Short mmCIF file of C-alpha atoms in Angstrom, two decimals:
data_model
loop_
_atom_site.label_atom_id
_atom_site.label_comp_id
_atom_site.label_asym_id
_atom_site.label_seq_id
_atom_site.Cartn_x
_atom_site.Cartn_y
_atom_site.Cartn_z
CA UNK A 1 10.80 -11.95 25.46
CA UNK A 2 13.66 -9.66 26.37
CA UNK A 3 13.77 -6.03 25.36
CA UNK A 4 16.50 -5.51 22.79
CA UNK A 5 15.78 -1.81 22.42
CA UNK A 6 19.21 -0.65 23.53
CA UNK A 7 21.00 -3.13 21.28
CA UNK A 8 18.87 -1.98 18.36
CA UNK A 9 19.61 1.71 18.77
CA UNK A 10 20.68 3.36 15.54
CA UNK A 11 19.99 0.33 13.35
CA UNK A 12 16.39 -0.43 14.24
CA UNK A 13 13.64 -0.63 11.62
CA UNK A 14 10.50 0.71 13.29
CA UNK A 15 7.36 -1.14 12.19
CA UNK A 16 3.64 -0.42 12.57
CA UNK A 17 1.02 -3.17 12.13
CA UNK A 18 -2.53 -2.74 10.83
CA UNK A 19 -4.81 -5.80 10.82
CA UNK A 20 -8.32 -6.23 12.17
CA UNK A 21 -7.55 -9.76 13.41
CA UNK A 22 -5.87 -9.68 16.80
CA UNK A 23 -4.38 -13.16 16.39
CA UNK A 24 -2.73 -12.15 13.13
CA UNK A 25 -1.37 -8.93 14.64
CA UNK A 26 -0.01 -10.77 17.65
CA UNK A 27 1.66 -13.39 15.48
CA UNK A 28 3.29 -10.84 13.18
CA UNK A 29 4.25 -8.68 16.17
CA UNK A 30 6.04 -11.56 17.89
CA UNK A 31 7.68 -12.66 14.64
CA UNK A 32 9.11 -9.23 13.84
CA UNK A 33 9.95 -8.19 17.39
CA UNK A 34 12.06 -11.31 17.81
CA UNK A 35 14.48 -9.94 15.21
CA UNK A 36 17.34 -7.81 16.62
CA UNK A 37 16.96 -5.13 13.92
CA UNK A 38 13.15 -4.85 13.92
CA UNK A 39 10.90 -3.18 16.48
CA UNK A 40 7.10 -3.03 16.39
CA UNK A 41 6.23 0.44 17.66
CA UNK A 42 2.45 0.32 17.34
CA UNK A 43 -0.65 -1.50 16.15
CA UNK A 44 -4.15 -0.76 14.92
CA UNK A 45 -7.27 -2.76 14.09
CA UNK A 46 -9.00 -0.15 11.91
CA UNK A 47 -8.10 2.32 9.20
CA UNK A 48 -9.13 5.23 11.44
CA UNK A 49 -6.82 4.08 14.24
CA UNK A 50 -3.89 3.64 11.87
CA UNK A 51 -4.26 7.08 10.28
CA UNK A 52 -4.42 8.64 13.76
CA UNK A 53 -1.52 6.73 15.33
CA UNK A 54 1.11 6.29 12.63
CA UNK A 55 2.19 9.94 12.19
CA UNK A 56 2.93 10.25 15.93
CA UNK A 57 4.91 7.00 16.08
CA UNK A 58 7.01 7.70 12.95
CA UNK A 59 7.61 4.10 11.86
CA UNK A 60 9.87 3.24 8.92
CA UNK A 61 7.54 0.53 7.65
CA UNK A 62 3.77 0.10 7.94
CA UNK A 63 2.46 -3.43 7.37
CA UNK A 64 -1.13 -2.91 6.21
CA UNK A 65 -3.96 -5.41 5.84
CA UNK A 66 -5.93 -4.87 2.62
CA UNK A 67 -9.45 -5.45 3.96
CA UNK A 68 -10.60 -3.60 7.06
CA UNK A 69 -13.94 -3.09 8.80
CA UNK A 70 -13.93 0.64 8.09
CA UNK A 71 -12.00 0.86 4.84
CA UNK A 72 -9.03 -0.70 3.11
CA UNK A 73 -5.26 -0.74 3.30
CA UNK A 74 -4.84 1.04 -0.02
CA UNK A 75 -6.65 4.13 1.28
CA UNK A 76 -4.61 4.04 4.48
CA UNK A 77 -1.40 3.76 2.45
CA UNK A 78 -2.35 6.75 0.31
CA UNK A 79 -3.30 8.88 3.32
CA UNK A 80 -0.19 8.03 5.32
CA UNK A 81 2.22 8.55 2.45
CA UNK A 82 0.65 11.94 1.75
CA UNK A 83 1.75 12.94 5.25
CA UNK A 84 4.91 10.81 5.45
CA UNK A 85 6.49 10.40 1.98
CA UNK A 86 9.37 8.35 3.39
CA UNK A 87 7.10 5.74 4.95
CA UNK A 88 7.38 2.31 3.30
CA UNK A 89 4.02 0.54 3.16
CA UNK A 90 3.93 -3.24 2.86
CA UNK A 91 0.50 -4.58 1.91
CA UNK A 92 -0.34 -7.92 3.51
CA UNK A 93 -3.39 -9.68 2.08
CA UNK A 94 -5.13 -13.03 1.84
CA UNK A 95 -6.36 -12.26 -1.67
CA UNK A 96 -4.28 -12.57 -4.83
CA UNK A 97 -5.89 -9.91 -7.04
CA UNK A 98 -4.41 -7.92 -9.89
CA UNK A 99 -6.67 -4.94 -9.17
CA UNK A 100 -5.58 -4.83 -5.53
CA UNK A 101 -1.93 -5.00 -6.55
CA UNK A 102 -2.35 -2.24 -9.11
CA UNK A 103 -4.27 -0.07 -6.62
CA UNK A 104 -1.52 -0.64 -4.05
CA UNK A 105 1.21 0.42 -6.46
CA UNK A 106 -0.76 3.51 -7.49
CA UNK A 107 -1.15 4.41 -3.81
CA UNK A 108 2.62 4.28 -3.37
CA UNK A 109 3.01 0.94 -1.60
CA UNK A 110 6.53 -0.44 -1.60
CA UNK A 111 5.47 -4.05 -1.33
CA UNK A 112 2.58 -6.47 -1.70
CA UNK A 113 2.73 -9.96 -0.21
CA UNK A 114 0.20 -12.69 0.58
CA UNK A 115 -0.56 -13.83 4.11
CA UNK A 116 0.48 -17.32 3.06
CA UNK A 117 4.07 -16.03 3.05
CA UNK A 118 6.48 -17.77 5.40
CA UNK A 119 7.66 -15.98 8.53
CA UNK A 120 11.21 -15.81 7.22
CA UNK A 121 10.05 -14.29 3.93
CA UNK A 122 7.87 -11.73 5.72
CA UNK A 123 10.83 -10.60 7.83
CA UNK A 124 12.86 -10.34 4.62
CA UNK A 125 10.08 -8.34 2.93
CA UNK A 126 9.98 -5.83 5.80
CA UNK A 127 13.74 -5.36 5.57
CA UNK A 128 13.54 -5.05 1.78
CA UNK A 129 10.98 -2.23 1.78
CA UNK A 130 12.74 -0.53 4.71
CA UNK A 131 15.88 -0.35 2.58
CA UNK A 132 14.02 1.50 -0.15
CA UNK A 133 13.48 -1.42 -2.49
CA UNK A 134 10.16 -2.83 -3.72
CA UNK A 135 8.77 -6.21 -2.76
CA UNK A 136 5.99 -7.80 -4.81
CA UNK A 137 4.47 -11.26 -4.68
CA UNK A 138 6.03 -12.95 -7.77
CA UNK A 139 2.81 -14.48 -9.14
CA UNK A 140 0.77 -11.29 -8.81
CA UNK A 141 3.60 -9.19 -10.25
CA UNK A 142 3.91 -11.43 -13.30
CA UNK A 143 0.21 -11.11 -14.12
CA UNK A 144 0.27 -7.38 -13.53
CA UNK A 145 3.17 -6.90 -15.92
CA UNK A 146 1.31 -8.94 -18.55
CA UNK A 147 -1.69 -6.70 -18.07
CA UNK A 148 0.33 -3.50 -18.31
CA UNK A 149 1.90 -4.66 -21.58
CA UNK A 150 -1.63 -4.83 -22.92
CA UNK A 151 -4.87 -5.62 -21.13
CA UNK A 152 -4.63 -9.27 -20.11
CA UNK A 153 -8.33 -9.65 -20.89
CA UNK A 154 -9.08 -8.87 -24.55
CA UNK A 155 -12.13 -6.79 -25.48
CA UNK A 156 -15.42 -8.67 -25.58
CA UNK A 157 -16.70 -9.06 -29.18
CA UNK A 158 -20.23 -7.78 -28.44
CA UNK A 159 -18.87 -4.51 -27.02
CA UNK A 160 -15.32 -3.76 -28.24
CA UNK A 161 -15.09 -0.79 -25.87
CA UNK A 162 -15.34 -3.14 -22.88
CA UNK A 163 -12.41 -5.16 -21.62
CA UNK A 164 -12.89 -8.91 -21.24
CA UNK A 165 -13.30 -8.51 -17.48
CA UNK A 166 -15.95 -5.82 -17.93
CA UNK A 167 -17.73 -8.08 -20.42
CA UNK A 168 -17.75 -10.91 -17.87
CA UNK A 169 -19.22 -8.61 -15.24
CA UNK A 170 -21.85 -7.29 -17.66
CA UNK A 171 -22.94 -10.88 -18.37
CA UNK A 172 -23.26 -11.59 -14.66
CA UNK A 173 -25.26 -8.38 -14.14
CA UNK A 174 -27.58 -9.76 -16.80
CA UNK A 175 -27.96 -12.89 -14.69
CA UNK A 176 -29.12 -10.72 -11.80
CA UNK A 177 -26.11 -11.30 -9.57
CA UNK A 178 -25.25 -8.79 -6.84
CA UNK A 179 -21.80 -7.19 -6.58
CA UNK A 180 -20.91 -9.60 -3.79
CA UNK A 181 -22.01 -12.61 -5.86
CA UNK A 182 -20.08 -11.34 -8.88
CA UNK A 183 -17.01 -10.92 -6.69
CA UNK A 184 -17.34 -14.47 -5.40
CA UNK A 185 -17.78 -15.83 -8.94
CA UNK A 186 -14.76 -13.98 -10.33
CA UNK A 187 -12.64 -13.99 -7.13
CA UNK A 188 -12.64 -10.20 -6.93
CA UNK A 189 -13.15 -7.83 -4.01
CA UNK A 190 -16.62 -6.28 -3.92
CA UNK A 191 -15.08 -2.80 -4.23
CA UNK A 192 -13.19 -3.92 -7.34
CA UNK A 193 -16.46 -5.13 -8.87
CA UNK A 194 -18.07 -1.74 -8.14
CA UNK A 195 -15.19 0.04 -9.87
CA UNK A 196 -15.52 -2.19 -12.95
CA UNK A 197 -19.28 -1.58 -13.05
CA UNK A 198 -18.80 2.19 -12.87
CA UNK A 199 -16.43 2.04 -15.83
CA UNK A 200 -18.61 -0.25 -17.93
CA UNK A 201 -21.73 1.86 -17.29
CA UNK A 202 -19.82 4.92 -18.51
CA UNK A 203 -18.62 3.06 -21.61
CA UNK A 204 -22.14 1.84 -22.39
CA UNK A 205 -23.52 5.36 -21.92
CA UNK A 206 -26.02 4.38 -19.23
CA UNK A 207 -26.41 5.45 -15.61
CA UNK A 208 -28.25 2.58 -13.97
CA UNK A 209 -27.42 -1.04 -13.37
CA UNK A 210 -30.83 -2.18 -14.63
CA UNK A 211 -30.10 -0.56 -17.99
CA UNK A 212 -26.88 -2.56 -18.22
CA UNK A 213 -28.82 -5.72 -17.36
CA UNK A 214 -31.18 -5.06 -20.27
CA UNK A 215 -28.23 -4.53 -22.59
CA UNK A 216 -26.67 -7.78 -21.39
CA UNK A 217 -29.93 -9.65 -21.99
CA UNK A 218 -30.16 -8.28 -25.52
CA UNK A 219 -26.57 -9.25 -26.32
CA UNK A 220 -26.01 -12.77 -24.96
CA UNK A 221 -22.51 -14.07 -25.11
CA UNK A 222 -21.01 -11.00 -23.51
CA UNK A 223 -18.08 -12.25 -21.46
CA UNK A 224 -18.03 -15.74 -19.98
CA UNK A 225 -21.20 -17.82 -20.52
CA UNK A 226 -23.10 -18.17 -17.25
CA UNK A 227 -22.94 -21.56 -15.62
CA UNK A 228 -26.03 -23.67 -16.22
CA UNK A 229 -27.57 -21.23 -18.73
CA UNK A 230 -28.01 -21.86 -22.44
CA UNK A 231 -27.86 -18.87 -24.72
CA UNK A 232 -29.82 -18.81 -27.97
#
């Protein structure tokens, strides 16, 4: 691959890549660097590396993986934008989650796309956020807007103070599922499950998970009925 650095001068979009999978980084690197107006100036495999390297490299766009061995892309986005307000962060994830999208927006991300995106669309997304516009995966954005117009999951009848999602999680706590198992059942990140549990414990006025499990057992029907279980 030839170096187009001189030809890019003055019009180059400088890009930094954060992903813990080397094959993914290499693929995205080659894809972006092949474009005459894009230049990958650095890479990282961990949140710690990215936070240390990005400020010195001064990229225009940071493409950030959501899930990392030592943290998450949302935290990296928040930290970097606190130091570099003009940095455009594009979240790249394998998981289509409303919570992750909302967290990304709250952290100041300019875009959120799935790893299933085509190479052409990813190049376009990088250019879009570099120009100051936002870029959101259409499906995730539609669900998020529905949620922000009014919680997409209605309150659970047994506990009106809980959202439908919190009611589902409470029911699964009652089944004895771990956070990881709950996440797998509901297609949520384990951290998202922990955040929901913290909120529902506060709403129920209890401090411990076992207390919530007792409450769930005493009020069957909270949230989605567990698979293979009959409630009286």
